[in-house]
Coordinates of C-alpha atoms in Angstrom, one line a residue:
Chain Q
M1 CA -97.0 66.6 0.7
P2 CA -95.2 66.0 -3.1
S3 CA -97.3 67.9 -5.7
A4 CA -97.5 68.4 -9.3
T5 CA -96.5 71.7 -10.3
A6 CA -96.0 73.2 -14.0
R7 CA -92.6 71.7 -13.5
T8 CA -93.1 68.7 -11.9
R9 CA -96.2 67.7 -13.8
V10 CA -95.1 64.5 -15.9
R11 CA -95.6 65.0 -19.8
R12 CA -94.2 62.1 -20.9
L13 CA -96.0 59.0 -20.2
P14 CA -98.0 60.4 -17.7
E15 CA -99.5 57.4 -17.3
L16 CA -96.1 56.2 -15.4
A17 CA -96.6 59.5 -13.0
L18 CA -96.9 59.0 -8.8
Y19 CA -97.4 62.1 -6.7
D20 CA -97.7 59.9 -3.6
Q21 CA -95.4 60.9 -0.7
S22 CA -94.6 57.4 0.0
V23 CA -93.4 56.4 -3.2
L24 CA -91.4 59.3 -3.5
Y25 CA -89.6 58.7 -0.2
S26 CA -89.1 55.0 -1.1
I27 CA -86.9 55.9 -4.1
I28 CA -85.1 58.5 -2.6
D29 CA -84.4 55.9 0.4
A30 CA -83.3 53.2 -1.9
A31 CA -80.7 55.4 -3.7
Y32 CA -77.2 56.7 -2.1
V33 CA -76.4 59.0 -5.0
C34 CA -78.7 61.9 -6.8
H35 CA -77.8 64.0 -9.5
I36 CA -78.3 67.9 -9.0
S37 CA -78.9 70.3 -11.9
F38 CA -78.0 74.0 -11.7
Y39 CA -77.3 76.9 -13.8
D40 CA -74.5 79.2 -13.1
G41 CA -75.3 82.0 -15.4
E42 CA -73.4 80.6 -18.1
S43 CA -73.4 76.7 -18.3
S44 CA -75.4 74.1 -16.9
H45 CA -74.1 71.7 -14.6
C46 CA -75.2 68.1 -13.6
I47 CA -73.0 66.8 -10.4
P48 CA -73.7 63.2 -8.6
T49 CA -73.4 63.6 -5.0
A50 CA -74.3 61.4 -2.0
C51 CA -77.4 62.6 -0.4
W52 CA -79.8 61.3 2.4
R53 CA -83.5 62.0 3.5
D54 CA -84.7 63.2 7.1
G55 CA -88.2 63.9 7.4
D56 CA -89.3 65.9 4.3
R57 CA -86.0 67.2 3.1
L58 CA -83.0 65.8 1.2
Y59 CA -79.7 66.5 2.4
V60 CA -76.3 66.8 0.8
H61 CA -72.9 67.7 2.0
G62 CA -69.2 68.8 1.1
S63 CA -66.3 70.6 1.7
N64 CA -67.5 74.7 2.2
G65 CA -64.7 75.2 -0.8
G66 CA -66.4 72.8 -3.2
R67 CA -68.0 74.1 -6.7
L68 CA -71.3 72.3 -5.9
I69 CA -71.3 73.4 -2.5
R70 CA -70.6 77.1 -3.3
Q71 CA -73.3 77.1 -6.0
L72 CA -75.9 75.8 -4.0
A73 CA -75.2 77.8 -1.1
S74 CA -75.6 81.0 -3.2
T75 CA -79.6 80.0 -3.3
K76 CA -79.8 78.7 -7.0
E77 CA -82.8 77.1 -8.2
V78 CA -81.9 73.4 -8.7
S79 CA -83.4 70.3 -9.8
V80 CA -82.3 67.1 -8.2
A81 CA -82.8 63.7 -10.0
I82 CA -82.7 60.1 -8.4
T83 CA -83.1 57.2 -10.7
L84 CA -82.9 53.7 -10.1
L85 CA -82.6 51.0 -12.9
D86 CA -84.9 48.1 -12.4
G87 CA -84.2 46.0 -15.9
L88 CA -84.5 46.3 -19.7
V89 CA -87.5 45.6 -21.6
L90 CA -87.4 43.6 -24.7
A91 CA -90.6 44.0 -26.7
K92 CA -91.1 42.2 -29.9
S93 CA -90.6 45.6 -32.1
A94 CA -87.3 47.6 -31.6
F95 CA -89.2 51.0 -30.7
N96 CA -91.3 49.1 -28.0
H97 CA -88.1 48.0 -26.1
A98 CA -88.2 50.0 -22.8
M99 CA -86.6 50.2 -19.3
N100 CA -87.8 49.7 -15.8
Y101 CA -87.0 52.0 -13.3
R102 CA -87.8 54.2 -10.4
S103 CA -87.0 58.0 -10.8
A104 CA -87.5 61.1 -8.6
I105 CA -87.4 64.5 -9.5
I106 CA -87.3 67.3 -7.0
Y107 CA -87.2 71.1 -7.9
G108 CA -86.1 73.9 -5.3
R109 CA -83.5 75.7 -3.3
F110 CA -80.8 74.0 -1.1
D111 CA -80.6 75.8 2.3
A112 CA -77.2 75.5 4.1
V113 CA -78.1 74.1 7.9
N114 CA -76.0 76.5 10.4
D115 CA -76.7 75.4 13.7
E116 CA -74.1 72.9 14.9
M117 CA -76.4 71.0 16.9
E118 CA -78.3 69.9 14.0
K119 CA -75.6 69.6 11.8
R120 CA -74.4 66.7 13.9
R121 CA -77.9 65.3 14.1
L122 CA -77.9 65.0 10.5
M123 CA -74.7 63.7 10.0
D124 CA -75.7 60.8 12.3
V125 CA -78.9 60.5 10.4
F126 CA -76.2 60.1 7.1
M127 CA -74.0 57.4 9.0
R128 CA -76.9 55.4 9.9
F129 CA -78.8 55.7 6.7
I130 CA -75.0 54.2 5.1
A131 CA -74.6 51.6 7.7
P132 CA -76.9 52.0 11.0
G133 CA -74.7 51.8 14.0
R134 CA -71.8 53.1 12.2
E135 CA -72.7 56.8 13.9
R136 CA -72.0 55.6 17.2
D137 CA -68.6 53.3 16.0
A138 CA -66.7 55.8 13.7
R139 CA -65.1 58.8 15.6
Q140 CA -67.6 61.4 15.5
G141 CA -66.5 64.8 13.8
N142 CA -64.5 67.7 15.1
A143 CA -65.4 71.3 15.6
K144 CA -62.5 71.7 12.9
E145 CA -64.2 69.2 10.6
F146 CA -67.9 70.3 11.2
A147 CA -66.9 73.9 10.4
A148 CA -65.1 73.2 7.4
T149 CA -68.0 71.3 6.0
T150 CA -71.3 72.6 4.3
I151 CA -74.7 70.6 5.0
L152 CA -77.1 71.7 2.4
G153 CA -81.2 70.6 2.9
I154 CA -83.7 71.0 0.0
A155 CA -87.7 70.6 0.7
L156 CA -89.6 67.4 -0.7
D157 CA -92.5 69.4 -1.7
E158 CA -92.2 70.3 -5.1
A159 CA -91.6 66.5 -6.5
A160 CA -92.8 64.0 -8.7
A161 CA -92.0 60.2 -8.6
K162 CA -92.1 58.1 -12.2
V163 CA -92.2 53.9 -12.0
R164 CA -92.3 51.6 -14.9
T165 CA -92.7 48.2 -13.8
G166 CA -93.4 44.6 -15.9
G167 CA -93.5 43.6 -19.3
P168 CA -93.1 44.9 -22.6
S169 CA -96.2 46.6 -24.2
D170 CA -96.4 45.6 -27.8
D171 CA -98.5 46.9 -30.4
E172 CA -101.8 44.5 -31.3
S173 CA -100.1 43.7 -34.7
D174 CA -97.0 42.4 -33.4
L175 CA -98.3 39.9 -30.6
D176 CA -98.5 37.1 -32.8
L177 CA -94.7 37.6 -33.9
P178 CA -92.5 34.4 -33.1
I179 CA -90.1 36.7 -30.8
W180 CA -89.0 36.4 -27.1
A181 CA -90.3 38.8 -25.3
G182 CA -90.1 39.9 -21.5
V183 CA -87.7 41.5 -19.0
L184 CA -84.0 41.4 -18.1
P185 CA -83.7 42.6 -14.5
M186 CA -80.9 43.9 -12.9
A187 CA -80.2 44.8 -9.2
M188 CA -77.7 46.8 -7.4
L189 CA -76.8 44.2 -4.8
P190 CA -74.4 44.3 -2.1
Q191 CA -71.0 42.0 -2.6
A192 CA -68.6 40.6 0.0
P193 CA -67.1 43.6 2.2
V194 CA -63.4 44.1 2.1
A195 CA -61.3 45.0 5.2
A196 CA -58.6 47.7 5.0
S197 CA -55.2 46.6 6.0
T198 CA -55.6 49.3 9.0
S199 CA -59.0 47.7 10.1
I200 CA -59.1 46.5 13.8
G201 CA -61.4 44.4 15.6
P202 CA -64.3 42.3 14.5
E203 CA -66.9 42.9 11.9
P204 CA -69.9 45.2 13.1
V205 CA -73.2 43.7 12.3
Y206 CA -73.6 45.8 9.4
V207 CA -70.7 44.8 7.7
R208 CA -71.4 40.6 8.7
Q209 CA -75.1 41.2 7.3
W210 CA -73.9 43.4 4.2
Q211 CA -74.5 40.8 1.7
R212 CA -78.1 39.8 3.2
S213 CA -79.4 43.6 3.5
E214 CA -80.9 43.6 0.0
Chain F
M1 CA -60.0 63.2 -27.3
P2 CA -61.5 64.1 -23.9
S3 CA -59.6 67.3 -22.8
A4 CA -59.8 69.4 -19.7
T5 CA -61.7 72.7 -20.0
A6 CA -62.7 75.4 -17.5
R7 CA -65.4 73.3 -17.4
T8 CA -64.4 69.9 -17.2
R9 CA -61.4 70.4 -15.0
V10 CA -62.0 68.4 -12.0
R11 CA -61.7 70.7 -8.9
R12 CA -63.1 68.8 -5.7
L13 CA -60.4 65.7 -5.1
P14 CA -58.3 66.6 -8.7
E15 CA -56.2 63.3 -7.8
L16 CA -59.1 61.4 -8.8
A17 CA -59.7 63.1 -12.3
L18 CA -59.2 61.1 -15.4
Y19 CA -59.0 62.5 -18.9
D20 CA -58.0 59.5 -20.7
Q21 CA -60.3 58.8 -23.5
S22 CA -60.5 54.6 -23.0
V23 CA -61.5 55.5 -19.0
L24 CA -64.3 57.6 -20.4
Y25 CA -65.5 55.2 -22.7
S26 CA -65.5 52.5 -20.5
I27 CA -67.5 54.4 -17.7
I28 CA -70.2 55.4 -20.5
D29 CA -70.1 51.9 -21.7
A30 CA -70.9 50.3 -18.8
A31 CA -73.9 52.3 -18.1
Y32 CA -77.8 52.4 -19.4
V33 CA -78.7 55.5 -18.4
C34 CA -77.2 59.3 -18.3
H35 CA -78.8 62.4 -16.6
I36 CA -79.1 65.4 -18.7
S37 CA -79.2 68.9 -17.4
F38 CA -80.0 71.8 -19.1
Y39 CA -81.6 75.5 -18.6
D40 CA -84.7 76.3 -20.5
G41 CA -84.7 80.3 -19.3
E42 CA -86.6 80.1 -16.2
S43 CA -85.5 76.6 -14.6
S44 CA -83.0 74.2 -14.4
H45 CA -83.9 70.5 -15.3
C46 CA -82.2 67.3 -14.6
I47 CA -83.7 64.5 -16.8
P48 CA -82.7 60.7 -16.6
T49 CA -82.8 58.9 -20.0
A50 CA -81.1 55.9 -21.9
C51 CA -78.2 56.2 -23.8
W52 CA -75.6 54.7 -25.8
R53 CA -72.5 55.4 -27.4
D54 CA -71.2 55.0 -30.8
G55 CA -67.5 56.3 -31.9
D56 CA -67.0 59.7 -30.2
R57 CA -70.4 60.5 -29.7
L58 CA -73.2 59.8 -27.1
Y59 CA -76.7 59.2 -28.0
V60 CA -80.0 59.6 -26.7
H61 CA -83.5 59.3 -28.2
G62 CA -87.0 60.0 -27.8
S63 CA -90.4 61.2 -29.0
N64 CA -90.5 63.9 -31.2
G65 CA -93.1 65.5 -28.7
G66 CA -91.2 65.2 -25.5
R67 CA -89.9 67.8 -23.3
L68 CA -86.4 66.8 -23.4
I69 CA -86.2 65.7 -26.9
R70 CA -87.5 69.5 -27.7
Q71 CA -85.2 71.1 -25.6
L72 CA -82.1 69.3 -26.6
A73 CA -83.0 69.9 -30.3
S74 CA -83.3 73.6 -30.0
T75 CA -79.4 73.9 -29.5
K76 CA -79.0 74.5 -25.4
E77 CA -76.0 74.1 -24.2
V78 CA -76.4 70.8 -21.7
S79 CA -74.1 68.5 -19.2
V80 CA -74.3 64.9 -19.2
A81 CA -73.6 63.0 -16.3
I82 CA -73.3 59.1 -15.9
T83 CA -72.5 57.7 -12.5
L84 CA -71.9 54.0 -11.6
L85 CA -71.8 53.6 -7.7
D86 CA -69.3 50.9 -6.4
G87 CA -69.4 50.9 -3.1
L88 CA -69.6 52.5 0.4
V89 CA -66.1 53.0 1.9
L90 CA -66.2 53.1 5.8
A91 CA -63.4 55.0 7.5
K92 CA -62.3 55.2 11.0
S93 CA -63.4 58.7 11.4
A94 CA -67.1 60.0 10.1
F95 CA -65.5 62.7 8.1
N96 CA -63.7 60.1 6.2
H97 CA -66.4 57.9 5.0
A98 CA -66.4 58.2 1.0
M99 CA -68.1 56.2 -2.0
N100 CA -66.2 54.4 -4.4
Y101 CA -67.6 55.3 -7.9
R102 CA -67.0 55.8 -11.9
S103 CA -68.4 59.2 -12.9
A104 CA -68.0 61.2 -16.5
I105 CA -69.3 64.4 -17.5
I106 CA -69.5 65.8 -20.5
Y107 CA -70.4 69.5 -22.1
G108 CA -71.8 70.8 -25.1
R109 CA -74.9 70.2 -27.4
F110 CA -76.6 67.8 -28.6
D111 CA -77.4 67.6 -32.3
A112 CA -80.3 66.0 -33.9
V113 CA -79.4 63.3 -36.6
N114 CA -81.5 63.9 -39.7
D115 CA -80.5 61.1 -42.1
E116 CA -82.7 58.3 -42.0
M117 CA -80.3 55.6 -42.8
E118 CA -77.9 57.0 -40.1
K119 CA -81.1 56.9 -37.7
R120 CA -81.4 53.1 -38.5
R121 CA -78.2 52.4 -38.0
L122 CA -77.8 54.2 -34.8
M123 CA -81.0 52.3 -33.5
D124 CA -79.4 49.2 -34.6
V125 CA -76.3 50.0 -32.6
F126 CA -78.6 50.7 -29.5
M127 CA -80.4 47.5 -29.7
R128 CA -76.7 45.7 -30.0
F129 CA -75.9 47.5 -26.7
I130 CA -79.0 46.5 -25.1
A131 CA -78.8 43.0 -26.3
P132 CA -76.6 41.7 -29.1
G133 CA -78.4 40.4 -31.8
R134 CA -81.5 41.9 -30.7
E135 CA -81.5 44.3 -34.0
R136 CA -82.0 41.3 -35.9
D137 CA -84.3 39.9 -33.9
A138 CA -86.5 42.2 -33.2
R139 CA -89.3 43.8 -35.8
Q140 CA -87.7 46.7 -37.1
G141 CA -88.8 50.4 -36.9
N142 CA -90.7 51.6 -40.0
A143 CA -90.9 54.6 -41.4
K144 CA -93.9 56.2 -39.3
E145 CA -91.9 54.9 -36.1
F146 CA -88.7 56.5 -37.3
A147 CA -90.2 59.6 -38.4
A148 CA -91.9 60.2 -34.8
T149 CA -88.6 59.6 -32.7
T150 CA -85.3 62.1 -32.6
I151 CA -82.0 60.7 -32.0
L152 CA -79.8 63.5 -30.6
G153 CA -76.0 63.0 -30.2
I154 CA -73.3 65.1 -28.5
A155 CA -69.5 64.8 -29.0
L156 CA -67.2 63.6 -26.1
D157 CA -64.6 66.1 -26.6
E158 CA -65.4 68.1 -23.6
A159 CA -65.7 65.5 -20.9
A160 CA -63.8 64.2 -18.0
A161 CA -64.2 61.1 -16.0
K162 CA -63.6 61.0 -12.4
V163 CA -63.0 57.5 -10.4
R164 CA -62.4 56.6 -6.7
T165 CA -61.4 53.0 -6.0
G166 CA -60.1 51.3 -3.0
G167 CA -60.0 51.7 0.9
P168 CA -60.6 54.3 3.3
S169 CA -58.2 57.3 3.2
D170 CA -58.1 57.5 7.3
D171 CA -56.2 60.6 9.0
E172 CA -52.9 59.3 10.5
S173 CA -54.1 60.1 14.2
D174 CA -57.0 58.0 13.5
L175 CA -55.4 54.8 12.4
D176 CA -54.8 53.1 15.6
L177 CA -58.2 53.4 16.6
P178 CA -59.7 50.0 17.2
I179 CA -62.5 50.5 14.7
W180 CA -63.6 48.0 11.6
A181 CA -62.7 49.9 8.4
G182 CA -63.3 48.9 4.6
V183 CA -65.1 48.8 1.5
L184 CA -68.9 47.5 1.6
P185 CA -69.4 47.0 -2.3
M186 CA -71.8 47.0 -4.5
A187 CA -72.9 45.9 -8.2
M188 CA -75.7 46.2 -10.7
L189 CA -76.3 42.5 -11.4
P190 CA -78.5 40.8 -13.9
Q191 CA -81.3 38.9 -12.5
A192 CA -83.3 35.8 -14.1
P193 CA -85.0 36.9 -17.2
V194 CA -88.6 36.9 -17.0
A195 CA -90.8 35.7 -20.2
A196 CA -93.7 37.9 -21.2
S197 CA -96.8 36.0 -21.6
T198 CA -97.0 37.2 -25.3
S199 CA -93.3 35.8 -25.6
I200 CA -93.5 33.2 -28.3
G201 CA -90.0 30.5 -29.5
P202 CA -86.8 29.4 -27.7
E203 CA -84.9 32.2 -25.5
P204 CA -82.3 33.8 -27.6
V205 CA -78.5 33.7 -26.5
Y206 CA -78.4 37.3 -24.9
V207 CA -81.7 36.0 -22.5
R208 CA -79.8 32.6 -21.8
Q209 CA -76.7 34.4 -20.9
W210 CA -78.0 37.4 -19.1
Q211 CA -77.4 36.2 -15.7
R212 CA -73.9 35.1 -16.6
S213 CA -73.0 38.5 -18.6
E214 CA -71.3 40.3 -15.6

């Protein structure tokens, strides 16, 4: 279960903090990309990468030779952030403007998955997450591809979520000002699929339904 | 001008790297949120926050007492990442799946803006970025609000962009497989504005045009 440690306790606007596991998982599952922060002894780095959840762990993957994978595999403490922007909040005063968002932050260490059967299972979970059924349609990874790829997992037990929803929170003394106030929402929406010139065969159901999937 | 230093030189898929200033600025200007990575001597942190660009600097702001602002103001080396996801790339093999994205990474230190006139000017730039004209419509910050708020800027001179566009890149030996291949695009799109119950007066033009703005 996610818990509030000294690192995950939300200090700024703590009334927006949520330590509920289902909220945390729903934020992670709505995102395709996370940002991973680590320190290599000289510099802090902030690297975006694709991610997916399986049970109580978050997974990322990459080429064995990549900088991120090498750094993460050498047991560095990291934090991982996932942020979904939902809208701009226009208040009557400049300083009460805000954004609506859902965010998750995770602290811990990534561990490499060494078992090949487990790597295969996790890649199928990732493919299903990208497009349910794709794990059966696509040519599966061969031994060489799996050997060249590292899958890393981090536990979701030191984590917190923070969510802002709803309209502006204006100062009492500003409420009568004759100013439009409200929310300009935004959403990440699927657009029309684009077949490659090399595509062969009919559109799978996850392609046909892409634009209706959110 | 952005430049390729040892930190910003793109190692992974270097053919996707772009060190062109106009590309870097266009990615920054298309984003409302960045992730900032810093190391506090014990842990790495990855914190999302609103950002905006003015000239050759990126700005963030926050309450003087906030952890992020206090850490950044104490001259820590940071990296800042901005990531825009544009689509899922479905290749014929599992391992050639990819994502289309535009990303920027910046290394350096944040400096606090101390001059009050400059702080006022930068907040106006931020408001204009959120909604052009809002800086005139909203009640402007008073001396107390400005005093309680820190604005921090970072130079954009040690930075790089990385962009992936287009369809899948399949292995030659997979091209004849009878599998749909292509892109499932996605886009962050404005949704219908929601007026607050406290809103007074007509919709400003940036609210009326919100859903047509992208």
